[in-house]
Coordinates of C-alpha atoms and ligand atoms in Angstrom, one line a residue:
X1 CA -88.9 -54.3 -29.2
X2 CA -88.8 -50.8 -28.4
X3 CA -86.9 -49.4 -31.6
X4 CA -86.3 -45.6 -32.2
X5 CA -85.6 -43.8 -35.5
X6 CA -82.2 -44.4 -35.1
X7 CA -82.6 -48.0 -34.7
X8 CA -81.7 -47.9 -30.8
X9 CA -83.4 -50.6 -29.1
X10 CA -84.0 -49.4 -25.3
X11 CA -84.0 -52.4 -23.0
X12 CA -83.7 -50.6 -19.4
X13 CA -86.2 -48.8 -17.5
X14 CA -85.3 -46.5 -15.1
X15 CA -88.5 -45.8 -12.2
X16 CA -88.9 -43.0 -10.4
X17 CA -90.6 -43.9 -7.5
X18 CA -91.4 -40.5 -5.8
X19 CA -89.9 -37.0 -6.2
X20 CA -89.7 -37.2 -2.1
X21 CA -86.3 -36.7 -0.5
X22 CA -84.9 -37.0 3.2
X23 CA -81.5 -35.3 1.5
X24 CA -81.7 -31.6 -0.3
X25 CA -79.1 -31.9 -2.4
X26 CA -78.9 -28.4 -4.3
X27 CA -77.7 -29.5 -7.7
X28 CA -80.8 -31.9 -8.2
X29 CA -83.5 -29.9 -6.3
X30 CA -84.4 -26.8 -7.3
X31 CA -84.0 -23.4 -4.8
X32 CA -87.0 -22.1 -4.8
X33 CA -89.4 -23.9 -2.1
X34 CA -90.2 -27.2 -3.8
X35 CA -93.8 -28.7 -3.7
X36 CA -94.0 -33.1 -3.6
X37 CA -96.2 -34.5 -5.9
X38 CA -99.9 -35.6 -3.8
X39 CA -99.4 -39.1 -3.1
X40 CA -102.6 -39.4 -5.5
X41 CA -100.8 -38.7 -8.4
X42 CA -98.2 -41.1 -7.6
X43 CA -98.3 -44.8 -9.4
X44 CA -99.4 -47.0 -6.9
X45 CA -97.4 -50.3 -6.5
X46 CA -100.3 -52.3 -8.6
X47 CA -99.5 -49.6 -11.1
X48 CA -96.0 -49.6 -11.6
X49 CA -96.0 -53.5 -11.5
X50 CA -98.6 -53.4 -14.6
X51 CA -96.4 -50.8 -16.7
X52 CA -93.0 -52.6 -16.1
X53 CA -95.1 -55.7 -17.0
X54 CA -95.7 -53.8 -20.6
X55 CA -92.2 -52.9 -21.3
X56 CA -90.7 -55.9 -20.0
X57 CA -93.2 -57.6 -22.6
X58 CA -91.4 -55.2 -25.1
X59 CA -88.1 -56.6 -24.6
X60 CA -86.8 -54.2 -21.1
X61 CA -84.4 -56.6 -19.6
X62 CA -83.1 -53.9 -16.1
X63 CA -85.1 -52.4 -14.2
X64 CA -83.8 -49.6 -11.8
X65 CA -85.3 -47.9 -9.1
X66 CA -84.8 -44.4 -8.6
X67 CA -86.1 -41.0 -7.5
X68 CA -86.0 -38.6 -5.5
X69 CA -85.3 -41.5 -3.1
X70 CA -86.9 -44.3 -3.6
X71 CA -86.1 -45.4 0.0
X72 CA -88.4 -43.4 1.7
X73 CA -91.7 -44.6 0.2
X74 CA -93.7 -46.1 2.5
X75 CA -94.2 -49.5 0.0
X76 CA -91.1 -49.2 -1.4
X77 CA -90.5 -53.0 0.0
X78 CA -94.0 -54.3 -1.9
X79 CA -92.7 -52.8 -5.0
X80 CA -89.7 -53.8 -4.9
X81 CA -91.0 -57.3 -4.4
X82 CA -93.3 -57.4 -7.3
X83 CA -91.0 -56.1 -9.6
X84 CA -88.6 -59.1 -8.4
X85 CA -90.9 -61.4 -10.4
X86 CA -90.1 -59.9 -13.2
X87 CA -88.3 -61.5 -15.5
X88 CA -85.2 -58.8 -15.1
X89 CA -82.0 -57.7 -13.3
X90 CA -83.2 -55.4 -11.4
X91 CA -81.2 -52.5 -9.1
X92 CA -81.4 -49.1 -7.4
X93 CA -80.1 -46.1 -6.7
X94 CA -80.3 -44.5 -3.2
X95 CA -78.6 -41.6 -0.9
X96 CA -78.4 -44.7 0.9
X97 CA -79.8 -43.4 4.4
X98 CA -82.2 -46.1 4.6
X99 CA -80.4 -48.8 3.3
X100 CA -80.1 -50.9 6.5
X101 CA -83.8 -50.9 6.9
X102 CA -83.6 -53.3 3.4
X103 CA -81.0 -55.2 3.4
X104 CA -83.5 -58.3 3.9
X105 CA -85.9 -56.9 1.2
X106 CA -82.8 -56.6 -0.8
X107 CA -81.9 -59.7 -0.9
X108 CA -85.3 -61.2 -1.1
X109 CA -85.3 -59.6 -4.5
X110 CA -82.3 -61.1 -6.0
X111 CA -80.8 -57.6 -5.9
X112 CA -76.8 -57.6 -5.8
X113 CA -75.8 -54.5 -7.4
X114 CA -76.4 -51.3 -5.6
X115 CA -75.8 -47.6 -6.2
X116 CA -75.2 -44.9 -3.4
X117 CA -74.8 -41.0 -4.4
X118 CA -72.3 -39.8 -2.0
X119 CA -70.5 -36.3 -3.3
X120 CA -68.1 -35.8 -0.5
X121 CA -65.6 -37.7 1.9
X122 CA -65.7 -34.2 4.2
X123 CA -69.0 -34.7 6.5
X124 CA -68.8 -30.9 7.1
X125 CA -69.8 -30.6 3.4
X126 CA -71.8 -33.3 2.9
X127 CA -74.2 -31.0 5.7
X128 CA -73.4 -28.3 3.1
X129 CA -74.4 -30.2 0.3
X130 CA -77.4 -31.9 1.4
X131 CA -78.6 -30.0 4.1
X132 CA -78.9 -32.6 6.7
X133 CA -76.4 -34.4 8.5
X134 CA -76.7 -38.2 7.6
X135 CA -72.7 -38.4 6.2
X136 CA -71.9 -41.1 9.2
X137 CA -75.4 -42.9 8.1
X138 CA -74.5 -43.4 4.7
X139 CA -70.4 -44.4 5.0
X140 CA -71.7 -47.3 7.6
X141 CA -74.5 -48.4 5.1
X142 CA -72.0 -48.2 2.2
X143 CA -69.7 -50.6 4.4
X144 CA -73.2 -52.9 5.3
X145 CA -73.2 -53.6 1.6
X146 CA -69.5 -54.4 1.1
X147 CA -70.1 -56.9 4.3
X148 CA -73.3 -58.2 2.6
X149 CA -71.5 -59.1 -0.4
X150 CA -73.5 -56.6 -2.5
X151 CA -71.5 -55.0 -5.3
X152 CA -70.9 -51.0 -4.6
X153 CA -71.2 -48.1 -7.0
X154 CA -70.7 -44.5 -5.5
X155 CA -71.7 -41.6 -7.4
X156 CA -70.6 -38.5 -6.8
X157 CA -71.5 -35.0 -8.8
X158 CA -68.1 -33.1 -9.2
X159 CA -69.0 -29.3 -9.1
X160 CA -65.9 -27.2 -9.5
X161 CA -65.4 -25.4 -6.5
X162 CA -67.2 -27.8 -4.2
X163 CA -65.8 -30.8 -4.2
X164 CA -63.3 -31.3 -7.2
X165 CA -60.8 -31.0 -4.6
X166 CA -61.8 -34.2 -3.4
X167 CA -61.1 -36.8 -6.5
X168 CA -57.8 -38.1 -5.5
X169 CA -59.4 -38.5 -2.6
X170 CA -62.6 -40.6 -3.5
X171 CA -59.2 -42.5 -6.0
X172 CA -57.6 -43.1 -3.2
X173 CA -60.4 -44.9 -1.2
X174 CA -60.9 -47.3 -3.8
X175 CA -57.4 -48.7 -3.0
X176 CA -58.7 -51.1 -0.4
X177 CA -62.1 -51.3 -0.6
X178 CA -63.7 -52.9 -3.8
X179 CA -66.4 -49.9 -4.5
X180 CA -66.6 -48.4 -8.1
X181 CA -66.3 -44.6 -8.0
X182 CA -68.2 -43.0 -10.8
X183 CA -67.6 -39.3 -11.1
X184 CA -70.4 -37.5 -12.6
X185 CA -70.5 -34.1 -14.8
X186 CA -72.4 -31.5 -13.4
X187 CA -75.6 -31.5 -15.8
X188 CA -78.4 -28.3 -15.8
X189 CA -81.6 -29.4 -14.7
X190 CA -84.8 -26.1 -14.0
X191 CA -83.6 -24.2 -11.0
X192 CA -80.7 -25.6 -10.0
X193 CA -78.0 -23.3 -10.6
X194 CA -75.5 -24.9 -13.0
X195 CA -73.6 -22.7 -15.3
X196 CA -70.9 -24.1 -17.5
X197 CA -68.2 -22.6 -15.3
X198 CA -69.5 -25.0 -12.6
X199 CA -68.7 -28.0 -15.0
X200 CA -65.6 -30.5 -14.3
X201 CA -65.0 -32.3 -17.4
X202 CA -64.2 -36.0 -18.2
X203 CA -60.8 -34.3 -19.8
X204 CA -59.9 -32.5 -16.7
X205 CA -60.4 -34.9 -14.1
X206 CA -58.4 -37.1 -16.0
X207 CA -55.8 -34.7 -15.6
X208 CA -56.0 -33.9 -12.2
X209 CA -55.8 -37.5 -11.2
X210 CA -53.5 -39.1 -13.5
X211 CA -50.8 -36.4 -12.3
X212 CA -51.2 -38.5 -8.8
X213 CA -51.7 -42.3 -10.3
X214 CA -50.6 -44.2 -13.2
X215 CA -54.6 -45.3 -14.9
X216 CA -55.4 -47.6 -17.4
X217 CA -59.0 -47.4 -19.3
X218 CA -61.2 -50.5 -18.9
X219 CA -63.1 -52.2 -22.0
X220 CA -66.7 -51.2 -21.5
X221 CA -70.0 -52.0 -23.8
X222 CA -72.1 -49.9 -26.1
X223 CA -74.4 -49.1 -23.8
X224 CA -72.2 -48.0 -20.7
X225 CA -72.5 -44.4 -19.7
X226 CA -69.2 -44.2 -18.0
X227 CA -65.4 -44.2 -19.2
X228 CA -64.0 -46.7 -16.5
X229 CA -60.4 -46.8 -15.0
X230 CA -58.4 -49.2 -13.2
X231 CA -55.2 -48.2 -11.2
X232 CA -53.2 -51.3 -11.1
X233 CA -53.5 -53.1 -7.7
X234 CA -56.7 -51.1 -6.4
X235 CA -59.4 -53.1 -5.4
X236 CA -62.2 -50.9 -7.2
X237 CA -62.1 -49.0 -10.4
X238 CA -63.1 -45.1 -10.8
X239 CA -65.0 -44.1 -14.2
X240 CA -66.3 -40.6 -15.3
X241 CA -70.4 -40.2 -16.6
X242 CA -68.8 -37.4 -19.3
X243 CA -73.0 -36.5 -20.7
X244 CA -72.0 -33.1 -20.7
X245 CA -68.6 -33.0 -22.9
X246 CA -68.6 -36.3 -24.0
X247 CA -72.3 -37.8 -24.2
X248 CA -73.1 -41.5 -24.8
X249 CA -76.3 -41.0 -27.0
X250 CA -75.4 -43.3 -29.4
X251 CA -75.7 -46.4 -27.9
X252 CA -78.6 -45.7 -25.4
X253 CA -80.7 -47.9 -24.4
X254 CA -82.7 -45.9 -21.6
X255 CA -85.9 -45.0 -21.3
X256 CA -87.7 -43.2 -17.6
X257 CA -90.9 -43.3 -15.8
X258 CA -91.8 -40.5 -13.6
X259 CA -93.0 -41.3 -10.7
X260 CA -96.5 -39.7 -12.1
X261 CA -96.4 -42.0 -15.0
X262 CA -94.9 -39.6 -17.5
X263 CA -92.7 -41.3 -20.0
X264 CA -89.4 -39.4 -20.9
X265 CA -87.4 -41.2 -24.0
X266 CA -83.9 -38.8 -22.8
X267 CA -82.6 -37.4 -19.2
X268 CA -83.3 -34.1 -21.4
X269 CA -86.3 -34.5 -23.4
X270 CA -88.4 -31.9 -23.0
X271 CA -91.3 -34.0 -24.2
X272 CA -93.6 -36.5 -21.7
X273 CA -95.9 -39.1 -22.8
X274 CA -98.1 -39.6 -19.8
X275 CA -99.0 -43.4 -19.5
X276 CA -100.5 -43.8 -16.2
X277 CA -103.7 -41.8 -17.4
X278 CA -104.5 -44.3 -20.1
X279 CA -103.5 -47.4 -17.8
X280 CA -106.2 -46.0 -14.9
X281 CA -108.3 -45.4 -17.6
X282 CA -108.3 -49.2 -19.0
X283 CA -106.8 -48.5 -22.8
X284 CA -104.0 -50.1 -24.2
X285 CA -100.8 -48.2 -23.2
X286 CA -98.4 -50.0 -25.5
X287 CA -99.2 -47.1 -28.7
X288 CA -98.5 -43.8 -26.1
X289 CA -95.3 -45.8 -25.6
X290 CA -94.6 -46.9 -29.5
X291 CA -95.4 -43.1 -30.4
X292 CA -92.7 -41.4 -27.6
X293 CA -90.3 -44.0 -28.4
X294 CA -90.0 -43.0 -32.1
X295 CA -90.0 -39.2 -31.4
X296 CA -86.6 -39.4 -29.4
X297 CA -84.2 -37.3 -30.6
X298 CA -80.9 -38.2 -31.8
X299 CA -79.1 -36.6 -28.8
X300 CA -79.3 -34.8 -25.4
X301 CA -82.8 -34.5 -25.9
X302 CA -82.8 -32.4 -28.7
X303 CA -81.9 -29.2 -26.5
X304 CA -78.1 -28.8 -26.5
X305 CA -74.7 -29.8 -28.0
X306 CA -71.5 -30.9 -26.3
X307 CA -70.9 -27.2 -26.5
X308 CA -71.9 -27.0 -22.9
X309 CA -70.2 -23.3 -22.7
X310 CA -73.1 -21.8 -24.7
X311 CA -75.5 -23.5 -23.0
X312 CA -78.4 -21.5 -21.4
X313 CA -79.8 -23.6 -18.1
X314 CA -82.9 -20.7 -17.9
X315 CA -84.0 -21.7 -21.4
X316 CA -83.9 -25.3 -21.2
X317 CA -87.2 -26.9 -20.6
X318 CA -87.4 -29.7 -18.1
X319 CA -88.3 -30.9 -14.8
X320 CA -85.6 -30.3 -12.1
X321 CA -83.6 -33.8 -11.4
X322 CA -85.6 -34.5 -8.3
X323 CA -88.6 -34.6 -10.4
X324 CA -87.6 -36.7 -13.2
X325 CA -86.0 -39.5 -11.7
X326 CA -82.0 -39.5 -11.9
Ligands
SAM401 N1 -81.9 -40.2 -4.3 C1 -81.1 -41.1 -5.0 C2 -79.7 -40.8 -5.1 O1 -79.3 -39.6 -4.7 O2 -78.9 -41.6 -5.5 C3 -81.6 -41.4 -6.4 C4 -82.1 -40.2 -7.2 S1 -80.8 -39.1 -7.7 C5 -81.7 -37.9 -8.6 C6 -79.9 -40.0 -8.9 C7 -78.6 -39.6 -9.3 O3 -78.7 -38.4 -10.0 C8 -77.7 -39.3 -8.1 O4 -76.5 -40.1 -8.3 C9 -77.4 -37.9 -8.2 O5 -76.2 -37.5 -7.7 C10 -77.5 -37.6 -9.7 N2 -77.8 -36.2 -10.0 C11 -78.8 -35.4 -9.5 N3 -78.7 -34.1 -10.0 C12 -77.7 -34.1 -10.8 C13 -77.1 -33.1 -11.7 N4 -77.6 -31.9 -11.7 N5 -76.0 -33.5 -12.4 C14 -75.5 -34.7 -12.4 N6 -76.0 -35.7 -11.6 C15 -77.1 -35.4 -10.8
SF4_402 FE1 -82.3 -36.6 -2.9 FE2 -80.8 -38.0 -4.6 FE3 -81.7 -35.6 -5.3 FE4 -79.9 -35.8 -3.4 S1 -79.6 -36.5 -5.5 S2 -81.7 -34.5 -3.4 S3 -80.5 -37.6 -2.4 S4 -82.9 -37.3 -5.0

């Protein structure tokens, strides 16, 4: 078991599987011109399956797949296939642009639970967000899912000003259609332009939409990141990922792998362990893990407080998003 100092035991592995991305979303890359790891320095599918084979060994039980996008690696289908033998439930989140290329992989894999970032309902601003105009792309994927039985959750960063304007809206698309909206607070990450000002809270966009519709919390675990809501009769639920006013540290059970092989124990830790370097260089990688799990901090990586309004995003160190592995 992977135990902390403050007796957390971390059962889910998120994997970055590149910092590549066919989207450009500003709030997770950074705006200065961006450089993608050399595919060298990227674990190679052989690589990845012998890590996850080490902390599943260690008592991981979820795996998820993330990035940059994890789509749009070339062997993204081999991965995903070897880490199907694993003994764990294992699930990804995508922009969801090249989702119909894997329904079949997919499925293959026992996957049933998928997770598309989708920030607006306006395709004039998703261009603005993202830079590209894939907002027809991603609805019709989003409905391939549904139609495929998969179970649906849609992320979307609130950024005040951008598209807070557009949570009854993402509510109100839930009436019909069985997805699970989670709304996510804007978080600071190197060079991507939060400042506290930009920051919806969990509190507020309670407000705004339980002026509109009558909401009732849903029970959720320890370990959940996201307050979840039901409005009576809707087919999917909304829920709010509060990590900025409101974070969950207490029960997490989350650990990351870059997609270089750097272990990071928080979203925020400042801190990398780098395990693929050992692993190509035949030791044993189970101490480098041991020794960054028991320096993880007690919350938000050691580099904040839920007082997000003093918060300095210049003086934080960290990778941008993109890099880390959302
Ligand atoms: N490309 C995939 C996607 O967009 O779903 C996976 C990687 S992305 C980094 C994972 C998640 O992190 C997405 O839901 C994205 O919206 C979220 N994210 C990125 N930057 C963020 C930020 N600054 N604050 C809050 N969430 C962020
Ligand atoms: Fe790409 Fe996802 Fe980051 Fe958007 S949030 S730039 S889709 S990795």
């Amino acid at each position: 078991m992977l135990i902390d100092s403050f007796q957390r035991k971390h059962t889910y592995l998120r994997i970055s599987l590149t910092d590549n991305c066919n989207l450009r979303c500003f709030y997770c890359m950074p705006a200065a011109d961006y450089t993608f790891m050399p595919s060298a320095q990227l674990m190679q599918p052989n690589e990845i399956e012998a890590l996850a084979k080490i902390f599943v060994q260690q008592g991981v039980t979820k795996i998820r797949l993330t990035g940059g996008e994890p789509l749009v690696r070339k062997d993204a289908p081999q991965i995903i296939a070897l880490l199907s033998a694993l003994p764990v439930t294992l699930t990804i989140t995508t922009n969801g642009i090249r989702v119909h290329a894997f329904m079949d992989v997919f499925k293959a894999a026992g996957i049933t639970s998928v997770n598309i970032s989708l920030d607006t309902l306006q395709k004039e601003k998703f261009q603005q967000l993202t830079r590209r105009d894939e907002y027809e792309r991603v609805k019709a994927n989003i409905d391939l899912l549904l139609q495929h039985n998969f179970k649906v959750k849609v992320n979307a960063v609130v950024v005040k000003g951008v598209n807070d304007n557009e949570l009854l809206d993402f509510v109100a698309w839930t009436q019909h259609i069985p997805i699970d909206v989670r709304f996510i607070e804007f978080m600071p990450f190197e060079g991507n332009q939060w400042k506290s000002d930009k920051l919806v809270t969990w509190a507020q966009m309670l407000e705004t939409i339980s002026k509109t519709y009558s909401i009732t919390p849903i029970d959720c675990d320890v370990h959940d990141t996201s307050k979840q809501y039901r409005v009576e009769n809707f087919a999917g639920t909304f829920a709010v990922i509060s990590t900025m006013s409101a974070p969950f540290c207490e029960g997490c059970n989350r650990i990351r792998l870059t997609a270089d092989g750097k272990m990071k124990n928080c979203l925020f830790a400042a801190e990398e362990t780098d395990l693929l370097t050992p692993l190509r260089n035949q030791q044993d990688v189970l101490p480098f893990i041991q020794q960054n799990i028991v320096s993880k901090h007690k919350a938000l990586g050691g580099q904040f407080s839920t007082q997000y309004n003093l918060i300095d995003a210049n003086s934080l160190h960290n990778r941008s998003m993109i890099a880390i592995g959302g």
